[in-house]
Short mmCIF file of C-alpha atoms in Angstrom, two decimals:
data_model
loop_
_atom_site.label_atom_id
_atom_site.label_comp_id
_atom_site.label_asym_id
_atom_site.label_seq_id
_atom_site.Cartn_x
_atom_site.Cartn_y
_atom_site.Cartn_z
CA UNK N 1 144.48 117.44 143.40
CA UNK N 2 147.98 119.01 143.42
CA UNK N 3 148.03 119.40 139.65
CA UNK N 4 144.60 120.99 139.47
CA UNK N 5 145.21 123.43 142.34
CA UNK N 6 148.61 124.34 140.91
CA UNK N 7 147.16 125.03 137.47
CA UNK N 8 144.45 127.29 138.93
CA UNK N 9 147.06 129.12 141.02
CA UNK N 10 149.29 129.66 137.99
CA UNK N 11 146.42 130.89 135.85
CA UNK N 12 145.17 133.32 138.48
CA UNK N 13 148.58 134.73 139.38
CA UNK N 14 149.97 134.98 135.84
CA UNK N 15 146.82 136.52 134.36
CA UNK N 16 147.00 139.17 137.07
CA UNK N 17 150.43 140.36 135.84
CA UNK N 18 149.78 140.27 132.09
CA UNK N 19 150.04 143.66 130.39
CA UNK N 20 147.01 145.16 128.68
CA UNK N 21 148.67 144.95 125.28
CA UNK N 22 151.59 143.26 123.59
CA UNK N 23 153.17 146.66 123.00
CA UNK N 24 153.37 147.19 126.78
CA UNK N 25 154.92 143.80 127.46
CA UNK N 26 158.36 143.55 128.98
CA UNK N 27 158.76 139.90 128.08
CA UNK N 28 161.95 139.38 130.07
CA UNK N 29 160.34 140.76 133.23
CA UNK N 30 157.18 138.72 132.57
CA UNK N 31 159.23 135.53 132.21
CA UNK N 32 161.10 136.25 135.43
CA UNK N 33 157.86 136.93 137.31
CA UNK N 34 156.29 133.76 135.91
CA UNK N 35 159.19 131.63 137.16
CA UNK N 36 158.76 133.11 140.65
CA UNK N 37 155.02 132.53 140.52
CA UNK N 38 155.65 128.88 139.67
CA UNK N 39 157.64 128.45 142.91
CA UNK N 40 154.79 129.96 144.96
CA UNK N 41 152.15 127.84 143.24
CA UNK N 42 154.17 124.61 143.35
CA UNK N 43 154.65 124.98 147.10
CA UNK N 44 151.34 126.57 148.13
CA UNK N 45 149.82 125.60 151.46
CA UNK N 46 147.36 122.73 151.09
CA UNK N 47 148.60 121.67 147.66
CA UNK N 48 152.38 121.58 147.75
CA UNK N 49 154.63 119.49 145.56
CA UNK N 50 156.56 118.93 148.78
CA UNK N 51 153.77 116.69 150.05
CA UNK N 52 153.74 114.37 147.02
CA UNK N 53 155.20 110.90 147.04
CA UNK N 54 158.30 109.72 145.24
CA UNK N 55 156.26 108.29 142.35
CA UNK N 56 154.60 111.64 141.77
CA UNK N 57 158.00 113.38 141.77
CA UNK N 58 159.21 110.89 139.15
CA UNK N 59 156.14 111.59 137.00
CA UNK N 60 156.69 115.34 137.24
CA UNK N 61 160.37 114.94 136.33
CA UNK N 62 159.31 113.01 133.24
CA UNK N 63 157.06 115.88 132.14
CA UNK N 64 159.12 119.00 132.79
CA UNK N 65 161.32 120.62 130.18
CA UNK N 66 164.89 119.53 130.98
CA UNK N 67 166.25 122.70 129.35
CA UNK N 68 164.32 124.81 131.88
CA UNK N 69 165.49 122.62 134.72
CA UNK N 70 169.18 122.27 133.95
CA UNK N 71 170.20 124.91 131.41
CA UNK N 72 168.02 127.99 131.83
CA UNK N 73 169.40 130.09 134.71
CA UNK N 74 165.90 131.06 135.87
CA UNK N 75 164.80 127.43 135.68
CA UNK N 76 167.71 126.41 137.88
CA UNK N 77 166.86 129.15 140.39
CA UNK N 78 163.23 128.00 140.34
CA UNK N 79 164.14 124.36 140.97
CA UNK N 80 166.59 125.32 143.71
CA UNK N 81 163.93 127.44 145.44
CA UNK N 82 161.37 124.62 145.32
CA UNK N 83 163.90 122.06 146.56
CA UNK N 84 164.96 124.33 149.44
CA UNK N 85 161.34 124.87 150.49
CA UNK N 86 160.55 121.17 150.25
CA UNK N 87 163.66 119.91 152.06
CA UNK N 88 162.58 121.89 155.12
CA UNK N 89 159.24 120.07 155.25
CA UNK N 90 160.57 116.55 154.70
CA UNK N 91 161.35 113.93 157.30
CA UNK N 92 164.51 111.92 156.76
CA UNK N 93 164.07 109.51 153.89
CA UNK N 94 164.53 109.06 150.15
CA UNK N 95 162.76 112.27 149.09
CA UNK N 96 164.82 114.40 151.47
CA UNK N 97 167.99 112.67 150.24
CA UNK N 98 167.08 113.42 146.62
CA UNK N 99 166.23 117.04 147.43
CA UNK N 100 169.56 117.53 149.18
CA UNK N 101 171.35 116.12 146.12
CA UNK N 102 169.39 118.47 143.84
CA UNK N 103 170.27 121.43 146.07
CA UNK N 104 173.97 120.48 146.02
CA UNK N 105 173.94 120.18 142.22
CA UNK N 106 172.12 123.48 141.66
CA UNK N 107 174.06 125.65 144.10
#
């Protein structure tokens, strides 16, 4: 359910900001906006990555582009924002511990 709702959210929000033509595209601004949209969609009420179990987090980690996560400055900001949102909603336990480690690494 999380994956499906996230994909719909991303499609709806990103399509809404696409320029009418390639000539009008500010690709850098579009990329920046898309990274911010990902944070909002990943953590949306009712279908938040924050509510997934540890196994789901491991599956997601196996899928994501490690360059975006660790090397790309916007990717790091995106991951940090998601981790900060999620750590606030977690009870003490392994997921919260992992999120705190991620936050410490990315800050």
